[in-house]
Short mmCIF file of C-alpha atoms and ligand atoms in Angstrom, two decimals:
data_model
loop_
_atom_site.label_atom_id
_atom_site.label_comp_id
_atom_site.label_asym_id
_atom_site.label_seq_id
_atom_site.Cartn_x
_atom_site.Cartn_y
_atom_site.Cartn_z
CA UNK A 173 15.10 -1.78 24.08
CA UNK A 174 15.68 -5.18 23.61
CA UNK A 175 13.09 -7.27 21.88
CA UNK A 176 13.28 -11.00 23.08
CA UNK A 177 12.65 -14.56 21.88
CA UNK A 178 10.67 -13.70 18.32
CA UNK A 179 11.89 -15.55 14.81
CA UNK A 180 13.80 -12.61 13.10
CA UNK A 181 13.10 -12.89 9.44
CA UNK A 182 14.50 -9.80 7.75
CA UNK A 183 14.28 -10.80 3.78
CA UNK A 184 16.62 -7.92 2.59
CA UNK A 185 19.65 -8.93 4.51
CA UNK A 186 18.67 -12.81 4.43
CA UNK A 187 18.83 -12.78 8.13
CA UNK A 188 16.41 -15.59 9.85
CA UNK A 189 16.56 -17.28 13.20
CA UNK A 190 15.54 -17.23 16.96
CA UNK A 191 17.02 -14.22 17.99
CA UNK A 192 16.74 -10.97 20.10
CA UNK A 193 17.43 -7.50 18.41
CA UNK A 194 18.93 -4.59 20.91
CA UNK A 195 17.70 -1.39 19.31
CA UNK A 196 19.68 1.55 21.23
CA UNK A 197 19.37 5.47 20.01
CA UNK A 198 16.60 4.66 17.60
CA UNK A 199 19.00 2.40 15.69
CA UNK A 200 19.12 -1.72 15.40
CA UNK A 201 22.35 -2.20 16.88
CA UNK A 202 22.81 -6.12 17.94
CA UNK A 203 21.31 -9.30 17.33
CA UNK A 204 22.06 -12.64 19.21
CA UNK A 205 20.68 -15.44 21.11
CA UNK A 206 19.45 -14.73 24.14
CA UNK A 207 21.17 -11.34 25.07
CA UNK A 208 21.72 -10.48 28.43
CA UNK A 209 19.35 -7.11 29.47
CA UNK A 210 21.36 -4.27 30.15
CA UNK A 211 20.42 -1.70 33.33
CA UNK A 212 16.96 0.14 32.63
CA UNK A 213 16.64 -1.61 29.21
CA UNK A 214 13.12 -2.28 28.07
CA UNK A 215 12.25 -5.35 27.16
CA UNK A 216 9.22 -6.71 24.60
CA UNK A 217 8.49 -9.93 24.83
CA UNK A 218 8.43 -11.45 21.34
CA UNK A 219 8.14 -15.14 22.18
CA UNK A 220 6.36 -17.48 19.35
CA UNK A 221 5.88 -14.05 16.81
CA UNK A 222 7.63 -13.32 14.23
CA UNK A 223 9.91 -10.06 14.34
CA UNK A 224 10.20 -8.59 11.06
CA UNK A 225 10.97 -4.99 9.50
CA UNK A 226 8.26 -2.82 9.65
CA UNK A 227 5.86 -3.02 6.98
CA UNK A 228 5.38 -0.49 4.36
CA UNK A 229 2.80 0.40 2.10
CA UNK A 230 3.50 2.85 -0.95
CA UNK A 231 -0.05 3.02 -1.86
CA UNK A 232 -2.40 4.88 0.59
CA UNK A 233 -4.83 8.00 0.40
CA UNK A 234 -4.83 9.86 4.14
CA UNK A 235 -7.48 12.13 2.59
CA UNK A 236 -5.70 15.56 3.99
CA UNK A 237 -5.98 18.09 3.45
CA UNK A 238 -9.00 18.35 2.13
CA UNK A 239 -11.35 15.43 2.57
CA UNK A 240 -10.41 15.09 6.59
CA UNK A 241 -14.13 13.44 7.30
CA UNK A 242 -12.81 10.43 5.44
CA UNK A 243 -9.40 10.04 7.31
CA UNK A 244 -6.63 12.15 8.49
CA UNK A 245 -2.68 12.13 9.04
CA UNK A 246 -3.30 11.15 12.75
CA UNK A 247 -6.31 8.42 12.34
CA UNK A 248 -4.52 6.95 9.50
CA UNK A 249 -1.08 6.89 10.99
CA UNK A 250 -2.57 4.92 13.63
CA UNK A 251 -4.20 2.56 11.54
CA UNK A 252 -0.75 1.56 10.17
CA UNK A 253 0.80 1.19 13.08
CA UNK A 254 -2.09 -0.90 13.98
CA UNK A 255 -1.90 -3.08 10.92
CA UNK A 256 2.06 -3.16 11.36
CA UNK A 257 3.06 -0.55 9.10
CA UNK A 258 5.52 1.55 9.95
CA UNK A 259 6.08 3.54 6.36
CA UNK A 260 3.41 4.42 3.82
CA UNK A 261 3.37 6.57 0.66
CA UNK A 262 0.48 8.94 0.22
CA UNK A 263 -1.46 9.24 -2.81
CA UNK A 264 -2.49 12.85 -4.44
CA UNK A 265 -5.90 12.70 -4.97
CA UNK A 266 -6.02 15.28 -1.94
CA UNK A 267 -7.94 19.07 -2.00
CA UNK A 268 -5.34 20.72 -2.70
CA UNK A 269 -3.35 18.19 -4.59
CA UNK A 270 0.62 18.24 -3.90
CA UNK A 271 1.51 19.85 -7.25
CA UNK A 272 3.65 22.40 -5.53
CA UNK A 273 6.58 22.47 -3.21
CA UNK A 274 5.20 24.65 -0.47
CA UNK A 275 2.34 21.86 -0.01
CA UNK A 276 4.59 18.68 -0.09
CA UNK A 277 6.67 20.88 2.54
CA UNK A 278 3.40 21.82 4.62
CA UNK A 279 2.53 18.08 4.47
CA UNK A 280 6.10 17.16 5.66
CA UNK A 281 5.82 19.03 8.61
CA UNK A 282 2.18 18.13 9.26
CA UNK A 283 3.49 14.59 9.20
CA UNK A 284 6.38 15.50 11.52
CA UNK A 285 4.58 17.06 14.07
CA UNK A 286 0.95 14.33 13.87
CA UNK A 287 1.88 10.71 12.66
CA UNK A 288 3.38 8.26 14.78
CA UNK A 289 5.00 6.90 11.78
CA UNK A 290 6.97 7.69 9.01
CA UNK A 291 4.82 9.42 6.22
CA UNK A 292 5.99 10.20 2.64
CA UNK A 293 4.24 11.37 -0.02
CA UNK A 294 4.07 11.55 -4.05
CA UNK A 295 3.69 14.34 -6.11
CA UNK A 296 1.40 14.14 -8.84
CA UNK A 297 2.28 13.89 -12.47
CA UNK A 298 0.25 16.55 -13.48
CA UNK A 299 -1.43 19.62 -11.55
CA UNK A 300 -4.51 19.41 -9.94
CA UNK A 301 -4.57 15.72 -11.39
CA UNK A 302 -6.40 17.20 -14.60
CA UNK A 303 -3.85 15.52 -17.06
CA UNK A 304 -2.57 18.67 -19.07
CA UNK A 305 0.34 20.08 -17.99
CA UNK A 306 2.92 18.09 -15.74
CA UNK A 307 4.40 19.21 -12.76
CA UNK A 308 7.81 20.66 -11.60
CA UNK A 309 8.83 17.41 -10.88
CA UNK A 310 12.64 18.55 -10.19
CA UNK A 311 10.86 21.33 -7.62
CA UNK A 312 8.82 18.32 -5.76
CA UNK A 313 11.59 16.38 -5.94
CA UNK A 314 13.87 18.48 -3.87
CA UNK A 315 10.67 19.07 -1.56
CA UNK A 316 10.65 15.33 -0.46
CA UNK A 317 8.05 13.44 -3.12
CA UNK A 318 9.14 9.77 -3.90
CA UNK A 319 7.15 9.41 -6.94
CA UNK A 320 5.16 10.58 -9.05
CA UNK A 321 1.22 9.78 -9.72
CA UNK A 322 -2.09 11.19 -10.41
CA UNK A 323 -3.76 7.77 -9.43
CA UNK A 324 -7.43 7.76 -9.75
CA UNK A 325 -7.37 10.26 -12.70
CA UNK A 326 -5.49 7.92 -15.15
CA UNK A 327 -3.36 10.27 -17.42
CA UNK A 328 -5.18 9.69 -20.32
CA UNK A 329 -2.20 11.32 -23.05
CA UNK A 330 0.38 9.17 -23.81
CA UNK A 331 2.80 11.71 -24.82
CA UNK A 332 2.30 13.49 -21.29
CA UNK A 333 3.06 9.90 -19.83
CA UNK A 334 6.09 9.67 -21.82
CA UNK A 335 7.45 12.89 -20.92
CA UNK A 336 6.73 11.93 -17.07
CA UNK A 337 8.89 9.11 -17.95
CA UNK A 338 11.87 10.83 -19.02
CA UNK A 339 11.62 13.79 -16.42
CA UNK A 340 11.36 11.29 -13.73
CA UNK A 341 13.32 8.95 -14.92
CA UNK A 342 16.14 11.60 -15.08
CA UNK A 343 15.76 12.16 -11.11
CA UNK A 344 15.52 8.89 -10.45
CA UNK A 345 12.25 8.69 -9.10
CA UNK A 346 9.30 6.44 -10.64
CA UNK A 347 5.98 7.25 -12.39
CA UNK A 348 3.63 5.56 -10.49
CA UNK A 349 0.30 4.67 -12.58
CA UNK A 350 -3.45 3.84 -11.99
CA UNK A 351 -4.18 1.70 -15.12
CA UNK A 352 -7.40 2.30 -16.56
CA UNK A 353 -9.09 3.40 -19.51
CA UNK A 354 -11.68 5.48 -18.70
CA UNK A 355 -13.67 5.50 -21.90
CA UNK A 356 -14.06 2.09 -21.40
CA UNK A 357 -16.34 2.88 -18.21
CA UNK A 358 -19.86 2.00 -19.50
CA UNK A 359 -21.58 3.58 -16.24
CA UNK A 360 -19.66 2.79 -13.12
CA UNK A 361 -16.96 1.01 -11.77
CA UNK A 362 -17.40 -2.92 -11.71
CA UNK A 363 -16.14 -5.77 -13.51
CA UNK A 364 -17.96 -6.10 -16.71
CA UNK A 365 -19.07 -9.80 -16.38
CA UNK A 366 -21.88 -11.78 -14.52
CA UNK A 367 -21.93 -10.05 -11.01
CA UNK A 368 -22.60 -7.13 -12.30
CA UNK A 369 -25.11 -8.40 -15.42
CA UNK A 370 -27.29 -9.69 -12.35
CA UNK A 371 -27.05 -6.23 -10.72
CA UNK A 372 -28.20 -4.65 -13.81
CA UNK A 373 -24.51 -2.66 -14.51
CA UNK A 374 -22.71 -2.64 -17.45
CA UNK A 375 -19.20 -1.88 -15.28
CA UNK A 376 -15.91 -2.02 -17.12
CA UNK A 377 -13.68 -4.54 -18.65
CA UNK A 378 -10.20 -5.82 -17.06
CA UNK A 379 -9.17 -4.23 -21.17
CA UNK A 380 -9.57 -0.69 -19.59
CA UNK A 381 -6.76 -1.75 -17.78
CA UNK A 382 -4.93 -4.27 -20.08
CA UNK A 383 -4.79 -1.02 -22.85
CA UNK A 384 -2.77 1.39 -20.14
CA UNK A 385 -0.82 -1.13 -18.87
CA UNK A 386 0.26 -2.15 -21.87
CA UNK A 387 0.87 1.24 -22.80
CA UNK A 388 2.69 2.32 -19.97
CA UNK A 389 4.79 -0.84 -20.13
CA UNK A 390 5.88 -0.12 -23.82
CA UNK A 391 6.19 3.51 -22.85
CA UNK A 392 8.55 2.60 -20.10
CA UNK A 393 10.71 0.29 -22.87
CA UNK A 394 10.62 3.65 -25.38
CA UNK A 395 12.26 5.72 -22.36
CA UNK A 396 14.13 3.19 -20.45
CA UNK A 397 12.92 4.43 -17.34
CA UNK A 398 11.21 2.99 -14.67
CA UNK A 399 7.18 2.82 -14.15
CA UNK A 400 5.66 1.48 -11.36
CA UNK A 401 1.40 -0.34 -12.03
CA UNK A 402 -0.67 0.10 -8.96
CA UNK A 403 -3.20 -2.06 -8.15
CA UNK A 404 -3.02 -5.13 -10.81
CA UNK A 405 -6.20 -6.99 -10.94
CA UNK A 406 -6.49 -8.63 -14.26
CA UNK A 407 -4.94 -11.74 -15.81
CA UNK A 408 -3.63 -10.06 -18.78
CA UNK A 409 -2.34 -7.31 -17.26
CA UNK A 410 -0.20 -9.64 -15.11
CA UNK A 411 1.08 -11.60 -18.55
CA UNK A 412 1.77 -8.03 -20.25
CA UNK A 413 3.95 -7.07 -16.98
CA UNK A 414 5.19 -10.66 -17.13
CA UNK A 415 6.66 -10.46 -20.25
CA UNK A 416 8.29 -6.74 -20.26
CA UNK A 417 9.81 -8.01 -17.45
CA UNK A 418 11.51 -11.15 -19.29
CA UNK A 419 12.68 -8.59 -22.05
CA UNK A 420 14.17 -6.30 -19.36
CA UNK A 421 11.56 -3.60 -19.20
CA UNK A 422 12.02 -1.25 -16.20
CA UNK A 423 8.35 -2.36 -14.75
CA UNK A 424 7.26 -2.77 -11.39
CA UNK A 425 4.03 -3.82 -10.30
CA UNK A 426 2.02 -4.41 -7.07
CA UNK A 427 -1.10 -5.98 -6.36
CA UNK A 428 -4.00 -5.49 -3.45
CA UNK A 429 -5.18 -7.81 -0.60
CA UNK A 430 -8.52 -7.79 -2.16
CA UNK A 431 -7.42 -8.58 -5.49
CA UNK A 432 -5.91 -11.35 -4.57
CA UNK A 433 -8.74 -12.44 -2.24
CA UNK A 434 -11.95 -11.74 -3.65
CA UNK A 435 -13.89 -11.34 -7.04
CA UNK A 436 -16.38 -9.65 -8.31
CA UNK A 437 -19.26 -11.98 -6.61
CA UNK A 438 -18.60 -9.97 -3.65
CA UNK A 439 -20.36 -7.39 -5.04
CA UNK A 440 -23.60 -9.22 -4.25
CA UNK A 441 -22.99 -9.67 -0.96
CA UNK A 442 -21.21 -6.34 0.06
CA UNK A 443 -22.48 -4.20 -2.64
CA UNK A 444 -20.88 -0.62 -1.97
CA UNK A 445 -18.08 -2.13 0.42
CA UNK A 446 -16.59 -4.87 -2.71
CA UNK A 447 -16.69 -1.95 -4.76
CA UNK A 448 -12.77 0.10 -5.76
CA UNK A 449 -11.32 0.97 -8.76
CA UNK A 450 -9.93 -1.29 -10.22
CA UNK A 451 -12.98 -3.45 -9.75
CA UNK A 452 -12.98 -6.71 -8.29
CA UNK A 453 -12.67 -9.08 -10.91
CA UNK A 454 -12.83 -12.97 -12.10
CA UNK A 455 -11.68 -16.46 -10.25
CA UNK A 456 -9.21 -17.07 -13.10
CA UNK A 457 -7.73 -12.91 -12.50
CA UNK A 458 -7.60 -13.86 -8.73
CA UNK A 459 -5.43 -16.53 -9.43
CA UNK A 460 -3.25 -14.75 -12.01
CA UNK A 461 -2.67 -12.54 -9.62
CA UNK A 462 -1.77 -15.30 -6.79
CA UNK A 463 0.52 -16.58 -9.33
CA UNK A 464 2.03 -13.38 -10.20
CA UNK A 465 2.99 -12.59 -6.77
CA UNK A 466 4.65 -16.15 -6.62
CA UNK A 467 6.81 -15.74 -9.57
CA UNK A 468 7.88 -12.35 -8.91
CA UNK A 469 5.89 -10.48 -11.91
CA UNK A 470 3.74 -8.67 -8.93
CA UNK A 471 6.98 -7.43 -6.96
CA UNK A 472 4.96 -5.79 -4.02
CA UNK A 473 2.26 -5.84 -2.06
CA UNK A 474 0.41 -2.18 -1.24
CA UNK A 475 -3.16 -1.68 0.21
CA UNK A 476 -4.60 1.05 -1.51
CA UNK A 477 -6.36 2.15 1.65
CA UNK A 478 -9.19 4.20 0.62
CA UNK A 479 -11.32 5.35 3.39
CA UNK A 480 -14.97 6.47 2.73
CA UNK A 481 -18.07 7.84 4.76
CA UNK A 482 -20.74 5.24 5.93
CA UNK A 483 -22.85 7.65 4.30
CA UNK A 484 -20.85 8.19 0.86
CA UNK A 485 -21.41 4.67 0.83
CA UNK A 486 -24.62 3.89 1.54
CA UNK A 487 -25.48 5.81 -1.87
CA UNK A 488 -25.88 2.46 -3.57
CA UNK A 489 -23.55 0.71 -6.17
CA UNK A 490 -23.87 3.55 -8.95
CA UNK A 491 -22.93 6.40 -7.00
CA UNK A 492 -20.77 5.31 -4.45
CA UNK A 493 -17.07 6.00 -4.02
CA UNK A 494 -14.41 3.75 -5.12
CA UNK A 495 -12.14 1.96 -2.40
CA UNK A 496 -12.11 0.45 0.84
CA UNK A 497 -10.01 0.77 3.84
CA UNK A 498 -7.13 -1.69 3.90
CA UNK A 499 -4.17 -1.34 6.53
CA UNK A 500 -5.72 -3.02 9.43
CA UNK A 501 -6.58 -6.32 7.54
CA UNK A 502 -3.35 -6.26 5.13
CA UNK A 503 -1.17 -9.02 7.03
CA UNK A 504 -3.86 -10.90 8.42
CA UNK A 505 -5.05 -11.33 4.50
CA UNK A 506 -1.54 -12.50 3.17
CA UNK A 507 -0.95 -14.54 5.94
CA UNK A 508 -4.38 -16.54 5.40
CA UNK A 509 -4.44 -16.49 1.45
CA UNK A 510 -0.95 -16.47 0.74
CA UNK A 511 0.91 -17.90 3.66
CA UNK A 512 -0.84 -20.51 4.96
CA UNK A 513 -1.99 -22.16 1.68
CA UNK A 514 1.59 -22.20 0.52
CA UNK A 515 1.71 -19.92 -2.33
CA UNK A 516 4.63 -17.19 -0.80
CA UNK A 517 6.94 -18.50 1.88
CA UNK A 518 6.88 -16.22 4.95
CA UNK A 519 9.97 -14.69 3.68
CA UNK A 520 8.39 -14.10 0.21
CA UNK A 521 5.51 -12.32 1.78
CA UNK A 522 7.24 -10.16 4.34
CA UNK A 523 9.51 -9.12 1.27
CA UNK A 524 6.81 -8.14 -0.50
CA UNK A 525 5.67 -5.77 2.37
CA UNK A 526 8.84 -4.30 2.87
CA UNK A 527 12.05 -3.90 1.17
CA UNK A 528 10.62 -4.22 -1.69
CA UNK A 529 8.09 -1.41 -2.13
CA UNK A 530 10.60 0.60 -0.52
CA UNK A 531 13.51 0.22 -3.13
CA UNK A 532 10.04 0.60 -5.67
CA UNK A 533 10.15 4.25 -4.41
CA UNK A 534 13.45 4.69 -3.59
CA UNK A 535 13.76 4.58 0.52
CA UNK A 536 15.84 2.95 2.52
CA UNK A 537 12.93 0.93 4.62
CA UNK A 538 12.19 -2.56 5.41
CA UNK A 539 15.16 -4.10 6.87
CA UNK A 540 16.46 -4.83 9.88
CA UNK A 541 20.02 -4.35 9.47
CA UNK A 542 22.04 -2.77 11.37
CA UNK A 543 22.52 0.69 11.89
CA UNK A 544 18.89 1.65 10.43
CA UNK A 545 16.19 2.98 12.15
CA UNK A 546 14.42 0.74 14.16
CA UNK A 547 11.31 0.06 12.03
CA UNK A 548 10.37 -2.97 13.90
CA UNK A 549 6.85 -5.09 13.29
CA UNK A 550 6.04 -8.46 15.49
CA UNK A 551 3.24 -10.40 14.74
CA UNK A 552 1.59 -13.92 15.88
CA UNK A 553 1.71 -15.74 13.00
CA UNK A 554 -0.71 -18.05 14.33
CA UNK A 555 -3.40 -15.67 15.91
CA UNK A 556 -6.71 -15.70 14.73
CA UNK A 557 -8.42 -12.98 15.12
CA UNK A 558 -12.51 -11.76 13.43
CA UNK A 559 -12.57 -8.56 11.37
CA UNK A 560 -14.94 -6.16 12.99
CA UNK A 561 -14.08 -2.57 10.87
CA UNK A 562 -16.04 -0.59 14.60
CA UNK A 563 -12.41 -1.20 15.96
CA UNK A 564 -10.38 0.36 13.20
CA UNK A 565 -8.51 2.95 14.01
CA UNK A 566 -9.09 4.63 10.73
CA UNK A 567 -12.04 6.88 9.99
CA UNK A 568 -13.54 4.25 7.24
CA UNK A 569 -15.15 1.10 8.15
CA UNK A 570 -15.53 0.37 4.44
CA UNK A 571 -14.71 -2.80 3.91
CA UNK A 572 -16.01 -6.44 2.38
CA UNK A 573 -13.73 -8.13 5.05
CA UNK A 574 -16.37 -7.24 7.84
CA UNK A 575 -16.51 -10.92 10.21
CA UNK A 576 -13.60 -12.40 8.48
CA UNK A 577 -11.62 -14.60 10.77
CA UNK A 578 -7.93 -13.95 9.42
CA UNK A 579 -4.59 -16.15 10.94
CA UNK A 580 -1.62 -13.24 11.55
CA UNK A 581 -2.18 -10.72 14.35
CA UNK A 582 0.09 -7.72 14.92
CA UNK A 583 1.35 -7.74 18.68
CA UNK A 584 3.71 -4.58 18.29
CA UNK A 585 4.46 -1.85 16.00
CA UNK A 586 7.76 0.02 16.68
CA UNK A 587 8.98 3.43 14.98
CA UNK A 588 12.49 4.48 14.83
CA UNK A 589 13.02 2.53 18.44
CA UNK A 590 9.75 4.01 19.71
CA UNK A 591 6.51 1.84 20.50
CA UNK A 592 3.68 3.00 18.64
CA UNK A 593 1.34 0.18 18.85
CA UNK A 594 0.93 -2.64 20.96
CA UNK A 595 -1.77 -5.33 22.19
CA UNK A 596 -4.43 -3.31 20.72
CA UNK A 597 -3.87 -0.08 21.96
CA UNK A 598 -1.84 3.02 20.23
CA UNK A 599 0.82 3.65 22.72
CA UNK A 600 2.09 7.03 22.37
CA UNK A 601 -0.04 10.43 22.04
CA UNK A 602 0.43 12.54 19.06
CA UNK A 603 3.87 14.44 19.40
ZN1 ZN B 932 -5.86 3.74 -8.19
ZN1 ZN B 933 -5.28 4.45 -4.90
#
């Protein structure tokens, strides 16, 4: 295969410039200017896009098993590959929950055998998510997890935390936490603050959050091992992070397209569809979070794709499920609020959708250099494309993004040297 003409920017190895990339064998083998096509070679034409490593996203829920009317291995492997992803990491919140190696193997070679990318998953931190007892994280370990989390069911004892810390921390493998204090829940899950005064909803404060993060942060510094915060959405949670960081805590951190996007005013205009957990949350959050993507406190970008019913969310604000669907509009949202206004360079961005989650859990994803796999993403940087959720590929067309015109279309989505997506359509059938 031999992908012509594109801008290579590959952030990990530094590598940027007009050039084609032979992939042979599943591997990235040569780069150059205009390389001559050998005998039988395919080509992709790549002219005016931008080639970069496939994207990956350590922060999805695939719903299976268990909740397969939301989304499955196969629908949301294609909506990846659709939204340029080529690697995600799959949350536990599943029926049943990976807390045992013969699952994390059964959903190894489920993923084998039904995704047309590559699928890992985490184990959780404690089983069936209930917060007493912790895992065998050595046992899930050696059965493939590359991290540990019980996100949406926020361990709520800090001495369990700790201990995940230290067992984890001993495998090297990170404990990957959903900050938020769920006492602090009044009655449902919105930002405590105007939106949700006017909508007659107490919601939560961004302190829920502020109290774990800070928490796990100083738990982190106690251990010296490594935690990973999903999902930052509030200003002080990015200063907390900010400063651990500058006194050499191990903390990572990522943040969500909608979080740096939207606030909670959405909630009046998309009700069910604006609502995830965390909530969104104030103008002057948004732009701590904008800021601490730019200055490296937020190190990665994830979606949290969350995939509801229509139906589960048509139950109104109170009772509706937390989380929208967010692969298919990731890099068409960083692109137009990120990009394009100036606040991460192209290389920043594709960084933060790459290498850098991957080193977050530990895989070696999200570069092109050569001799990897050919995880291969190319995208029109200058595309613009509407958001219409009917044409997802996932199950869940839950999302506040619905007629958004976005600037950053994917054109191709390649797996280990094999198309998977391109101009619109899913390319090859489940293997
Ligand atoms: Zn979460
Ligand atoms: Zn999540």
């Amino acid at each position: 295969m031999l992908i012509q003409g594109g801008l290579v920017l590959d952030p990990a190895t530094g590598r940027q410039g007009q050039l084609d990339i032979r992939v042979k064998e599943g591997k990235i083998t040569e780069f150059g200017p205009n390389l001559a096509v050998s005998p039988g070679e395919t080509t992709v034409p790549a002219h005016g896009c931008i080639v970069a490593p496939g994207l990956v996203d350590i922060h999805v829920h695939f719903r299976d098993p268990g909740l397969t009317h939301k989304e499955d291995l196969i629908s949301g492997s294609h909506a990846a590959a659709a939204g340029g992803f080529t690697t995600v990491v799959c949350m536990a919140n599943t029926n049943p929950v990976p807390d045992l190696p013969e699952r994390v193997h059964e959903f190894y070679n489920r993923a084998a055998r039904e995704a047309v990318i590559n699928l890992y998953t985490v184990g959780s931190v404690t089983y069936n998510l209930e917060g007493k007892q912790l895992t065998d994280f050595a046992a899930l370990k050696k059965a493939g997890v590359v991290g540990f989390s019980d996100d949406g069911n926020p361990v709520d004892n800090p001495a369990l935390v700790r201990h995940a810390l230290e067992q984890a921390g001993a495998l090297g493998l990170p404990v990957i936490n959903h900050c938020g204090e769920l006492a602090l829940v009044a009655d449902t899950i919105v930002n405590e603050g105007p939106a949700a005064k006017s909508l007659g909803l107490k919601g939560m404060p961004t302190t829920a959050e502020d109290i774990h993060v800070a928490r796990d942060v100083h738990l982190a510094e106690l251990t010296g091992q490594h935690v990973h915060i999903q999902h930052v959405s509030s200003a002080t949670a990015v200063s907390i992070i900010r400063e651990a960081k500058a006194r050499g805590v191990k903390v990572t951190a990522e943040a969500g397209p909608h979080h740096f996007t939207l606030t909670d005013a959405a909630l009046l205009e998309y009700g069910p569809n604006a609502k995830m957990n965390p909530p969104l949350r104030t103008p002057a959050d948004v732009a701590a979070v904008r800021q601490g993507l730019a200055d490296g406190t937020l190190d990665a970008i994830a979606t949290d794709h969350a995939p509801h019913t229509v139906e589960e969310k048509a139950q109104g604000l109170l009772e509706a499920p937390c989380g929208i669907v967010g692969l298919e509009t990731a890099l068409g949202l960083v692109w137009t609020e990120l990009v394009k206004p100036g606040i991460l360079t192209p290389m920043q961005a594709i960084a933060k959708l790459t290498y850098i989650p991957a080193n977050i859990v530990g895989l070696n994803k999200g570069t092109l250099a050569p001799g990897t796999a050919a995880d291969i993403t190319v995208f029109d940087p200058t595309s613009v494309w509407e958001v219409q959720p009917e044409k997802f590929f996932s199950k869940g067309r839950n999302t506040p993004f619905t007629g958004r015109r976005l600037t950053g279309k994917v054109i191709c989505t390649i797996v280990g040297g094999r198309t998977v997506f391109q101009n619109g359509n899913i390319v090859s059938p489940v293997h």
